[in-house]
C-alpha positions as a Markdown table, in Angstrom:
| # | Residue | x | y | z |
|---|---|---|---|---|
| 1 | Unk | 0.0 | 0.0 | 0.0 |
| 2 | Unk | 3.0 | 2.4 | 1.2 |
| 3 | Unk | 5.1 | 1.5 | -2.1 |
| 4 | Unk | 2.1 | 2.4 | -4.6 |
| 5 | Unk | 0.0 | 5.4 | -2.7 |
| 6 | Unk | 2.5 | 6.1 | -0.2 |
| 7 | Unk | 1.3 | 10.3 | -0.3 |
| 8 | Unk | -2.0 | 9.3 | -0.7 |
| 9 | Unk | -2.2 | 7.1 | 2.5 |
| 10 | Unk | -0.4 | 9.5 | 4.4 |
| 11 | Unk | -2.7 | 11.8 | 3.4 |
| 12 | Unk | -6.1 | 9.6 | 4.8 |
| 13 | Unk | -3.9 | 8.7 | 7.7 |
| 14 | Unk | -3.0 | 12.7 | 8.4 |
| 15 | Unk | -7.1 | 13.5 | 8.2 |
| 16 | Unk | -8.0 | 10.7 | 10.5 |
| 17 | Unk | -4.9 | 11.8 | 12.8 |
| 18 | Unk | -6.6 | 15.4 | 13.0 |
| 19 | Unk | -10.3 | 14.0 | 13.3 |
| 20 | Unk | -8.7 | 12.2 | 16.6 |
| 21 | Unk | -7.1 | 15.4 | 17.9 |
| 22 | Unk | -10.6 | 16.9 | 17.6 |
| 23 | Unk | -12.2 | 14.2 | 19.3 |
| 24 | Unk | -9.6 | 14.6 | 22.5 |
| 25 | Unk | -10.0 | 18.4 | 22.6 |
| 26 | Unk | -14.2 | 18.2 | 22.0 |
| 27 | Unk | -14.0 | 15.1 | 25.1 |
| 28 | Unk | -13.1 | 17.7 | 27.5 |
| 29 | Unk | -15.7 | 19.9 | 27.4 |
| 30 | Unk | -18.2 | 19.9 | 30.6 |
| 31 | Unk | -21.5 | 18.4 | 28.8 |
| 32 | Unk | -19.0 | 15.4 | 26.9 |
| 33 | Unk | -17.7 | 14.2 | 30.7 |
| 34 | Unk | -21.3 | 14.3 | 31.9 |
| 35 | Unk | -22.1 | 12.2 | 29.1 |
| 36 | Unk | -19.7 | 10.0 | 29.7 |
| 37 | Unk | -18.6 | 9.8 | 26.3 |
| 38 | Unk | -15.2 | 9.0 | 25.5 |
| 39 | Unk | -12.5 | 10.6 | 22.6 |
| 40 | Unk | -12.7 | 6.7 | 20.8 |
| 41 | Unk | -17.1 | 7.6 | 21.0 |
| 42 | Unk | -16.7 | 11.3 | 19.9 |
| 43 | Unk | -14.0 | 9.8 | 17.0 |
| 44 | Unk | -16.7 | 7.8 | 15.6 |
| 45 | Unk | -19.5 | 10.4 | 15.6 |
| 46 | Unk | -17.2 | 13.0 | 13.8 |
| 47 | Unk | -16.2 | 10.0 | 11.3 |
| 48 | Unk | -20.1 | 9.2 | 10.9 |
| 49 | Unk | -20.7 | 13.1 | 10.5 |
| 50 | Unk | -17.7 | 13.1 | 7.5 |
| 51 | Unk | -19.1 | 9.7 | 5.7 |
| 52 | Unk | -22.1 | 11.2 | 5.4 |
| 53 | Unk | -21.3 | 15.4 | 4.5 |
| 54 | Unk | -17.9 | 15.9 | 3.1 |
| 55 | Unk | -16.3 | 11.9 | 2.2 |
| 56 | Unk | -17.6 | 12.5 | -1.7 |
| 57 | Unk | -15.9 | 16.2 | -1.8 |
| 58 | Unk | -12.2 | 14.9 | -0.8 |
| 59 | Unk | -10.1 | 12.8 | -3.0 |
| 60 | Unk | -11.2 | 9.3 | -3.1 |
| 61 | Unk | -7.7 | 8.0 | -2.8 |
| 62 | Unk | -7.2 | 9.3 | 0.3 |
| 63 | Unk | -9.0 | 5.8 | 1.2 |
| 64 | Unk | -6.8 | 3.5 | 1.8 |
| 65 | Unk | -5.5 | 5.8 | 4.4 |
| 66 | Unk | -8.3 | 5.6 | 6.1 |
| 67 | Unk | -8.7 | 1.9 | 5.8 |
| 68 | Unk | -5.2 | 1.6 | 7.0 |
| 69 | Unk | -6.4 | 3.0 | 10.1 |
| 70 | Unk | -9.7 | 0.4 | 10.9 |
| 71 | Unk | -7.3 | -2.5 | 10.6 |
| 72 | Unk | -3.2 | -1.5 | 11.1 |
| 73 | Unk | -3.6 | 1.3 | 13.3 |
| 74 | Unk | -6.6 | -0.6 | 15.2 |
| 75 | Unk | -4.6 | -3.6 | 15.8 |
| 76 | Unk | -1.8 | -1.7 | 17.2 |
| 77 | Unk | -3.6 | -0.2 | 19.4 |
| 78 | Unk | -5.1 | -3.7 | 20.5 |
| 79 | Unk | -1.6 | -4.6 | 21.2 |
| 80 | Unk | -0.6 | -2.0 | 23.0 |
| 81 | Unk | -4.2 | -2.6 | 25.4 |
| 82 | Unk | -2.6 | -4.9 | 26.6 |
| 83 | Unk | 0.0 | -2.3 | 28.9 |
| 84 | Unk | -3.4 | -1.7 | 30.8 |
| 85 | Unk | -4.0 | -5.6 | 32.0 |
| 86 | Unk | -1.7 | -8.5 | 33.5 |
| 87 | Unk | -2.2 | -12.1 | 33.4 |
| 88 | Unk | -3.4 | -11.8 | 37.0 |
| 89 | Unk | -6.6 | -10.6 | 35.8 |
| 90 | Unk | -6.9 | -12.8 | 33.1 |
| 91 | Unk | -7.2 | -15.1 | 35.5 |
| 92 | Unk | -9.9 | -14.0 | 37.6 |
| 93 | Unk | -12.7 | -13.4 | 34.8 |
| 94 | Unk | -11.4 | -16.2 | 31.8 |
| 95 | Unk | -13.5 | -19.2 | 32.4 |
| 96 | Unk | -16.5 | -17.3 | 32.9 |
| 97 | Unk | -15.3 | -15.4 | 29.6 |
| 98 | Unk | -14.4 | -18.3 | 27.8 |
| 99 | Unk | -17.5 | -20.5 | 28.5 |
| 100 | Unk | -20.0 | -17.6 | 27.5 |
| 101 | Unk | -17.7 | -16.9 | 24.0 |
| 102 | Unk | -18.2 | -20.7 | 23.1 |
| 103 | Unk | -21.8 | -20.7 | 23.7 |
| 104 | Unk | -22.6 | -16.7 | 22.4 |
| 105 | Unk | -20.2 | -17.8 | 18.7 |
| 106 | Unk | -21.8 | -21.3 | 18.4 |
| 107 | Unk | -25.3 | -19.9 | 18.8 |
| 108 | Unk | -24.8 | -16.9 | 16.7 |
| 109 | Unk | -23.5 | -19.1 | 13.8 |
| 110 | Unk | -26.1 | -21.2 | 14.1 |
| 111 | Unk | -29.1 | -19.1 | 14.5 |
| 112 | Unk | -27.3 | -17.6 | 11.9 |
| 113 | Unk | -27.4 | -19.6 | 9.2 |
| 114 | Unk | -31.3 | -21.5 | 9.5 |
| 115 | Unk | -32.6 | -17.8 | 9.7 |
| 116 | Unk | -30.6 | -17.2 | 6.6 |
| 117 | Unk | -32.9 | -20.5 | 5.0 |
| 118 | Unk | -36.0 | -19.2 | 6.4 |
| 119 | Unk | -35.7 | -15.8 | 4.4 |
| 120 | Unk | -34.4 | -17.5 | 1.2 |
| 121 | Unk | -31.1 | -15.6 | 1.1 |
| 122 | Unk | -27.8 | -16.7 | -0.5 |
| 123 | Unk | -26.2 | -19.3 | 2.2 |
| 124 | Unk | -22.5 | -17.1 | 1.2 |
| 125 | Unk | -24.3 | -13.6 | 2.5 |
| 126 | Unk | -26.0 | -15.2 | 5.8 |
| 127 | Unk | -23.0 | -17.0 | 6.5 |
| 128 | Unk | -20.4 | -14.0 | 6.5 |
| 129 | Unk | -23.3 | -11.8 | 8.2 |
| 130 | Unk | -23.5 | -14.8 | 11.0 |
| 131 | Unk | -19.7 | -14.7 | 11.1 |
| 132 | Unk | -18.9 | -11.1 | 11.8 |
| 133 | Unk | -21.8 | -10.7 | 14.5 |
| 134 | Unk | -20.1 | -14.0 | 15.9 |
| 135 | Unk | -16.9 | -13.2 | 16.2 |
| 136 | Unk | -15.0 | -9.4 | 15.6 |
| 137 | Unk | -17.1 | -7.7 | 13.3 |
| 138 | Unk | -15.3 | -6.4 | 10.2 |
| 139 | Unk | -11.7 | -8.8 | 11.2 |
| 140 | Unk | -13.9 | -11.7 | 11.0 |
| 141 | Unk | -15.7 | -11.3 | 7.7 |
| 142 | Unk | -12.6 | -10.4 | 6.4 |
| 143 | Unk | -11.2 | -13.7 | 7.4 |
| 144 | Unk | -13.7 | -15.7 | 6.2 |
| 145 | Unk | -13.9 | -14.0 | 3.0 |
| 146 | Unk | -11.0 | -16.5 | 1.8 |
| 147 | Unk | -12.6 | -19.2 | 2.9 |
| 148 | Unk | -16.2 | -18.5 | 1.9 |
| 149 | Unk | -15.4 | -17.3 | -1.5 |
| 150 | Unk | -18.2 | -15.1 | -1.8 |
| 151 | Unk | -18.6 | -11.6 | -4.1 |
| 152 | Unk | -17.1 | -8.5 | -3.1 |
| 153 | Unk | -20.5 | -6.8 | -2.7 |
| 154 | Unk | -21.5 | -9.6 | 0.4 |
| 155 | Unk | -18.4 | -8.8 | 2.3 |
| 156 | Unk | -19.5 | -4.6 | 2.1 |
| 157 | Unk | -22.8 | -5.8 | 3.3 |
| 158 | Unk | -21.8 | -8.0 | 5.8 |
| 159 | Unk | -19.6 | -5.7 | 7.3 |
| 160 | Unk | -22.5 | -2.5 | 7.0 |
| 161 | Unk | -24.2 | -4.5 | 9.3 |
| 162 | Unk | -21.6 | -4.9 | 12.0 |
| 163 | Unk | -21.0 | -1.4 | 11.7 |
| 164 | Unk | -24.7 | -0.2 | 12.4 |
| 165 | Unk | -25.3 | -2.8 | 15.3 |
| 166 | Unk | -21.9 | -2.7 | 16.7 |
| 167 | Unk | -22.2 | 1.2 | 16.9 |
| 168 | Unk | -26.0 | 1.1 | 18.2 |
| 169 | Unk | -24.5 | -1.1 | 21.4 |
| 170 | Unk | -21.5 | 1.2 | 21.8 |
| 171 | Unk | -23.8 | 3.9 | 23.1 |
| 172 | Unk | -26.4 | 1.3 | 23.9 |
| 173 | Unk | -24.8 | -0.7 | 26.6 |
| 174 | Unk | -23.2 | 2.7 | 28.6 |
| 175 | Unk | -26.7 | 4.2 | 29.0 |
| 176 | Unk | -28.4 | 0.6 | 30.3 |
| 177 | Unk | -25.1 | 0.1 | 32.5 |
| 178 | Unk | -25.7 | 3.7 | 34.0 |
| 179 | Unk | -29.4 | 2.9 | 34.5 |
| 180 | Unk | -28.9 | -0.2 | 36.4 |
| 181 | Unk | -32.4 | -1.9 | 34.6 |
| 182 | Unk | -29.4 | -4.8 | 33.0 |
| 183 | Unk | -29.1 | -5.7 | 36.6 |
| 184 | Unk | -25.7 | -6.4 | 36.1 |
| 185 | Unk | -22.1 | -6.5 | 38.1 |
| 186 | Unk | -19.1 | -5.4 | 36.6 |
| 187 | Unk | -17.9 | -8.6 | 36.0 |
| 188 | Unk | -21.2 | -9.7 | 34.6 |
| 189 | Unk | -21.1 | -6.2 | 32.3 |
| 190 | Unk | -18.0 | -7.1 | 31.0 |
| 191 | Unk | -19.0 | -10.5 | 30.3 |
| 192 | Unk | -22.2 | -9.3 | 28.7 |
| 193 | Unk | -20.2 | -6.2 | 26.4 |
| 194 | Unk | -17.0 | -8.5 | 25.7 |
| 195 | Unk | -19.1 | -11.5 | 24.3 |
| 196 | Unk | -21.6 | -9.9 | 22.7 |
| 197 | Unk | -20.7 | -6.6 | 20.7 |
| 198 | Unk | -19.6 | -6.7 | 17.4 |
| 199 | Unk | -15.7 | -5.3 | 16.8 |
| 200 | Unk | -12.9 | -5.1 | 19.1 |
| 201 | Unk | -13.5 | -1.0 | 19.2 |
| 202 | Unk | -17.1 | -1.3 | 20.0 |
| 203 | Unk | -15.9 | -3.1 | 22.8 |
| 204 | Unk | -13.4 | -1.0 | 24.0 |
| 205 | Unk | -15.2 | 2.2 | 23.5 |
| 206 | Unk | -18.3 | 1.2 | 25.6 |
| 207 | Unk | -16.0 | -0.4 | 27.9 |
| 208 | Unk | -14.3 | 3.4 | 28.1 |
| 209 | Unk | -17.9 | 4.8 | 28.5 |
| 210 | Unk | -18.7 | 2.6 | 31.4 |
| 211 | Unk | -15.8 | 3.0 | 33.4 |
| 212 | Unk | -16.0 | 7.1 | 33.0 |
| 213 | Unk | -19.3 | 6.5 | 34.9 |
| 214 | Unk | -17.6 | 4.8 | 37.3 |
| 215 | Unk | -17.4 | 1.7 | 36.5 |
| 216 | Unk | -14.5 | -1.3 | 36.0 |
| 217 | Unk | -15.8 | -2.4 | 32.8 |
| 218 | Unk | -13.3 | -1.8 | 30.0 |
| 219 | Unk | -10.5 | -4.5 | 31.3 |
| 220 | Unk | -12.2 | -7.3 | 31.7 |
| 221 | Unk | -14.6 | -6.7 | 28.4 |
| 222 | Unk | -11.6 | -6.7 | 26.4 |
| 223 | Unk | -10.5 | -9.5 | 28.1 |
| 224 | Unk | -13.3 | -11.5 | 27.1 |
| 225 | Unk | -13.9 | -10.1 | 23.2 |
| 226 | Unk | -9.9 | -10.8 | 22.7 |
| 227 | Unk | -10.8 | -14.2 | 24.0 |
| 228 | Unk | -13.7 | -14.4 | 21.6 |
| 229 | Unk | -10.9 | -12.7 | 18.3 |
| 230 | Unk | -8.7 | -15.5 | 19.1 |
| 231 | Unk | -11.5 | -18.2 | 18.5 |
| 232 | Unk | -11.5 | -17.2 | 14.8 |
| 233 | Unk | -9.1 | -19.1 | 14.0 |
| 234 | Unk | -10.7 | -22.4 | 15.0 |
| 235 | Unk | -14.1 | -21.3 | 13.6 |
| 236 | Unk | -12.4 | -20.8 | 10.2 |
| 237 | Unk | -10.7 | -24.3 | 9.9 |
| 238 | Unk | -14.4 | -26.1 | 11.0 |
| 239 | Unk | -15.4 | -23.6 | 8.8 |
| 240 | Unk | -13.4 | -24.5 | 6.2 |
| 241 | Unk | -13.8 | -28.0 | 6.3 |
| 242 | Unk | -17.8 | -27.7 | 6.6 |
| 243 | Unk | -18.0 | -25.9 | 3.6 |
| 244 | Unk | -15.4 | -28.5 | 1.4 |
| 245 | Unk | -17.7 | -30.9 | 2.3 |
| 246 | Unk | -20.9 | -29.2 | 1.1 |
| 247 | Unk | -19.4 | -28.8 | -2.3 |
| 248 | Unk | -18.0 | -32.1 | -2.4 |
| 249 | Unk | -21.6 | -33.4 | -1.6 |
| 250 | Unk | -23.3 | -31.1 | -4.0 |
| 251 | Unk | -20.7 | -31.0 | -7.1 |
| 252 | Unk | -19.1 | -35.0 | -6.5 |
| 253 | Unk | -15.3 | -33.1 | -6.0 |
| 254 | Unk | -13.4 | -31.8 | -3.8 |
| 255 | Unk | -12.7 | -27.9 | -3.6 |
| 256 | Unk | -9.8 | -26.0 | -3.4 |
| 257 | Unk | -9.7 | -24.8 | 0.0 |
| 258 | Unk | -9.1 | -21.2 | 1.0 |
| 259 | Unk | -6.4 | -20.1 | 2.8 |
| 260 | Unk | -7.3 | -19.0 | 6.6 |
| 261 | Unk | -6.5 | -15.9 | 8.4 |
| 262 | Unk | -5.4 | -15.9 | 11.7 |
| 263 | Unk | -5.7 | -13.1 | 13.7 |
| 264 | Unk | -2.1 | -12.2 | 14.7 |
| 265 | Unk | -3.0 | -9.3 | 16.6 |
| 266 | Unk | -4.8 | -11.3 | 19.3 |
| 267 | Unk | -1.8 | -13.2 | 20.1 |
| 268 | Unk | 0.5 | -9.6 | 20.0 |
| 269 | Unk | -2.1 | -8.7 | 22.6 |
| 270 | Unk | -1.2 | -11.2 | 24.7 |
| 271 | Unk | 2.7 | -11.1 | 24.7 |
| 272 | Unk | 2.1 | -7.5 | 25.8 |
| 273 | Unk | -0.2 | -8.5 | 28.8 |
| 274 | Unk | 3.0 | -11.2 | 29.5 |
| 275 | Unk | 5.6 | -8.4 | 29.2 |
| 276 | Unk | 3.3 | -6.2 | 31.2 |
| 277 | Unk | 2.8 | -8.5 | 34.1 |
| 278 | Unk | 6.3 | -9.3 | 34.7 |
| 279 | Unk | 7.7 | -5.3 | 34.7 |
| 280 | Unk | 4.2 | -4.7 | 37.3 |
| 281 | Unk | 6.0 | -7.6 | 39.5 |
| 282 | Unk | 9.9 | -6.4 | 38.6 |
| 283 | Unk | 11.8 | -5.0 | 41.4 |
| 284 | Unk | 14.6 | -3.5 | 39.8 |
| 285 | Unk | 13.2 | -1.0 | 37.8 |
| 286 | Unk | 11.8 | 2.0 | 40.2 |
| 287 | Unk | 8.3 | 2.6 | 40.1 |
| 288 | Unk | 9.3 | 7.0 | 39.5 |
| 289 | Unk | 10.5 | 5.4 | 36.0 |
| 290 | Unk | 7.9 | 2.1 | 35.2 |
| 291 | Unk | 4.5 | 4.1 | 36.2 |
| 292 | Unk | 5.2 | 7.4 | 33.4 |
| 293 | Unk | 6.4 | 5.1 | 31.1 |
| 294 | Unk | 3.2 | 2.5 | 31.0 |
| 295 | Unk | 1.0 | 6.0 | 31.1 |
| 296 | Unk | 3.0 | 7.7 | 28.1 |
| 297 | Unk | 1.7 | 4.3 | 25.9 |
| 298 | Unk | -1.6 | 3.7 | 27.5 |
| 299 | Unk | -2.1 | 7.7 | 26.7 |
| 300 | Unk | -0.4 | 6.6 | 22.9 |
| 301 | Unk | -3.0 | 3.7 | 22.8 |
| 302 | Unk | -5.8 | 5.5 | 23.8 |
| 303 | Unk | -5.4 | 7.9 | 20.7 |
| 304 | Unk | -4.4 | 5.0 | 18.3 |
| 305 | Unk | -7.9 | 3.3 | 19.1 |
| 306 | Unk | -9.4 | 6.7 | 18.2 |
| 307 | Unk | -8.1 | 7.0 | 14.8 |
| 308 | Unk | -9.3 | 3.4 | 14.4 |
| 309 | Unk | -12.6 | 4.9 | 15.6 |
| 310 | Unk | -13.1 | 7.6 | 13.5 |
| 311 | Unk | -11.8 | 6.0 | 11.0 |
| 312 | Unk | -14.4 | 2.9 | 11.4 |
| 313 | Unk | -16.8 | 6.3 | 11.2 |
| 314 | Unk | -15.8 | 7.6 | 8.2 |
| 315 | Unk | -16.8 | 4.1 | 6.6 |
| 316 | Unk | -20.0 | 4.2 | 7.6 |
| 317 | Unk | -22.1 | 6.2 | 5.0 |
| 318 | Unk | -26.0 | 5.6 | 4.8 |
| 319 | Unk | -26.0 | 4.6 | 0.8 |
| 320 | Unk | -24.1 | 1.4 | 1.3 |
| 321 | Unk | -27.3 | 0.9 | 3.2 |
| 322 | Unk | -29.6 | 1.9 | 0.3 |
| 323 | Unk | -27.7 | -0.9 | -1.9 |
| 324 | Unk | -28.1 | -3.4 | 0.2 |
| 325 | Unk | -31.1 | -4.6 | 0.6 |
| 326 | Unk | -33.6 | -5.1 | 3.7 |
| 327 | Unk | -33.1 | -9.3 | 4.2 |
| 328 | Unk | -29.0 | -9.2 | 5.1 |
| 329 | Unk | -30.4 | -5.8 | 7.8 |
| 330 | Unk | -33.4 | -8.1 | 8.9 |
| 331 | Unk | -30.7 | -11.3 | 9.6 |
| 332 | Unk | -28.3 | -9.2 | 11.8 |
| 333 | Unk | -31.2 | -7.1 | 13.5 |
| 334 | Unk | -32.3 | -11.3 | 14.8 |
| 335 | Unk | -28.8 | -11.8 | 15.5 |
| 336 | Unk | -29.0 | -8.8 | 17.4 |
| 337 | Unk | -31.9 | -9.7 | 19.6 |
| 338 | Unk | -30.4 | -13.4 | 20.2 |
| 339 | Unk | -26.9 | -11.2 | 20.8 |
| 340 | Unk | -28.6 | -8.9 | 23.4 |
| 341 | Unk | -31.2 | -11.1 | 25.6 |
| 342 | Unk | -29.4 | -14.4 | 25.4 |
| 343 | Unk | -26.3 | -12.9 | 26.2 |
| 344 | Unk | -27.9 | -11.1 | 28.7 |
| 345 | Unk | -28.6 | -14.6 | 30.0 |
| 346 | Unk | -25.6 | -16.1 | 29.7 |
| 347 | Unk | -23.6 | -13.5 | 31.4 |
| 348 | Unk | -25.8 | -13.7 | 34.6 |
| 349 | Unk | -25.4 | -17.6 | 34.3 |
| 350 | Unk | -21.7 | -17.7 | 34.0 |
| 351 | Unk | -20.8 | -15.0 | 36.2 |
């Protein structure tokens, strides 16, 4: 990308970089605090607000810029999270996390794709729709786009749909978690957010909301939706082999079979958390040196996942609605419903 549009990119990069600096400065003001709402939330409001009034009038190769930033920048930032957590805590919420992932993905999927047979849609559009609600939103369509094989245009419109519900719980679940009608601890909250909204910035962003209210929300939900990113990789290869099997039973031979992503990032997450828990139990270096240090990156980190933000913002405009159709909307608004209420469930069950 650098080699062919390296001005270009830079460009997208250096608008998204400004968008964030916006976002910090607009997140002090007196009515943003009493809102709760954090510089990644105000990111992707001013992203939406450019999608849909000034994204036509700028160059449109100043795109993969912006791009750039909801994966490169995004996962660097997701890495670096991990200077805020220690293996410690890890501990104390991961089989709770890990037993309501399993159940949240393998329902998802499933609901997923029979819904997907009841309105007559294309099995390749319900399935990556299924799979990004599932798993990491945008990440995981992505990944399964290999491995599906499906148009270009079902990939947009699978990940359109992450976008709008993801977003709709990012300032969903901070209001409900203020109101106390969830009924929820914490630990349950972060159960609930980490296994059940859509990307890895959704996640963190109403985890930052909830914890500006007071709350100890954001750890632990990341926590639990890295958990669920890491799973991604096993879901592709059953994937995988499901689907070589359905054309092998419907042609009478054996397909090529697509080459899986694995999510990288999720594991770079967790080397941090390693490094971070042994220099958090190191004696020789002073804690006038370790504590500035770990606040200068978690400070860095906190404006890398707004870029990523606003940047997920500025992808969002209302005519890759238009083009899409009602039925793939009407599949994730179901997964939605199972997503909120029977993770609701689980997460007062497991925690």
């Amino acid at each position: 990308m650098f080699k062919e549009n390296k001005s270009d990119v830079l460009h997208g990069i250096l608008l998204i970089v400004l968008f964030s600096f916006s976002a910090f400065y607009i997140a002090e003001f007196q009515l943003m605090k009493s809102l709760s709402f954090s510089p990644l939330i105000i990111g992707i409001i001013l992203g939406m607000i450019y999608a849909n009034s000034l994204r036509n009038k700028l160059p449109q190769t100043w795109v993969p810029g912006i791009k750039f930033c909801t994966k490169e920048v995004l996962r660097a930032g997701v890495v670096l999270y991990g200077f805020k957590l220690t293996f410690q805590q890890v501990m104390e919420i991961g089989l709770p996390a890990i037993l309501a992932d399993v159940i949240i993905i393998a329902g998802t999927l499933l609901i997923g794709v029979l819904v997907g047979k009841l309105l007559k849609m294309d099995s390749e559009t319900a399935l990556m729709t299924s799979t990004g609600s599932a798993i990491c939103g945008a990440a995981a369509v992505l990944g399964a786009e290999p491995v599906v094989k499906c148009a270009p245009h079902k990939t947009a419109v699978a990940v359109s749909t992450v976008v709008i519900f993801g977003t709709l719980s990012m300032f969903l679940y901070p209001v409900l978690y203020r109101s106390g009608v969830l009924g929820l601890d914490d630990q349950a909250m972060a159960i609930f957010t980490g296994s059940t909204l859509h990307e890895v910035a959704h996640v963190v962003g109403a985890g930052n909301a909830m914890d500006a209210a007071g709350g100890h929300v954001a750890d632990a939900a990341t926590i639990t939706k890295m958990i669920r990113v890491m799973m991604l990789a096993p879901v592709l290869v059953i994937m995988s082999l499901c689907l070589a099997r359905k054309k092998k039973n419907t042609s009478g031979a054996a397909q090529e079979k697509g080459k899986i992503t694995i999510p990288w990032f999720a594991f770079g997450f967790l080397l941090v958390i390693g490094i971070n828990s042994l220099l958090q139990g190191a004696t020789f270096i002073p804690a006038s040196v370790l504590d500035p240090t770990i606040g200068f990156i978690n400070n860095f980190d906190t404006f890398l996942l707004t870029m990523a933000m606003t940047a997920l913002g500025a992808e969002t405009s209302f005519d890759k609605f238009k083009q899409a159709g009602a039925k793939p909307f009407l599949l994730a608004g179901i997964i939605y419903v199972w997503l909120f209420f029977g993770g609701l469930f689980i997460a007062k069950w497991v925690a």
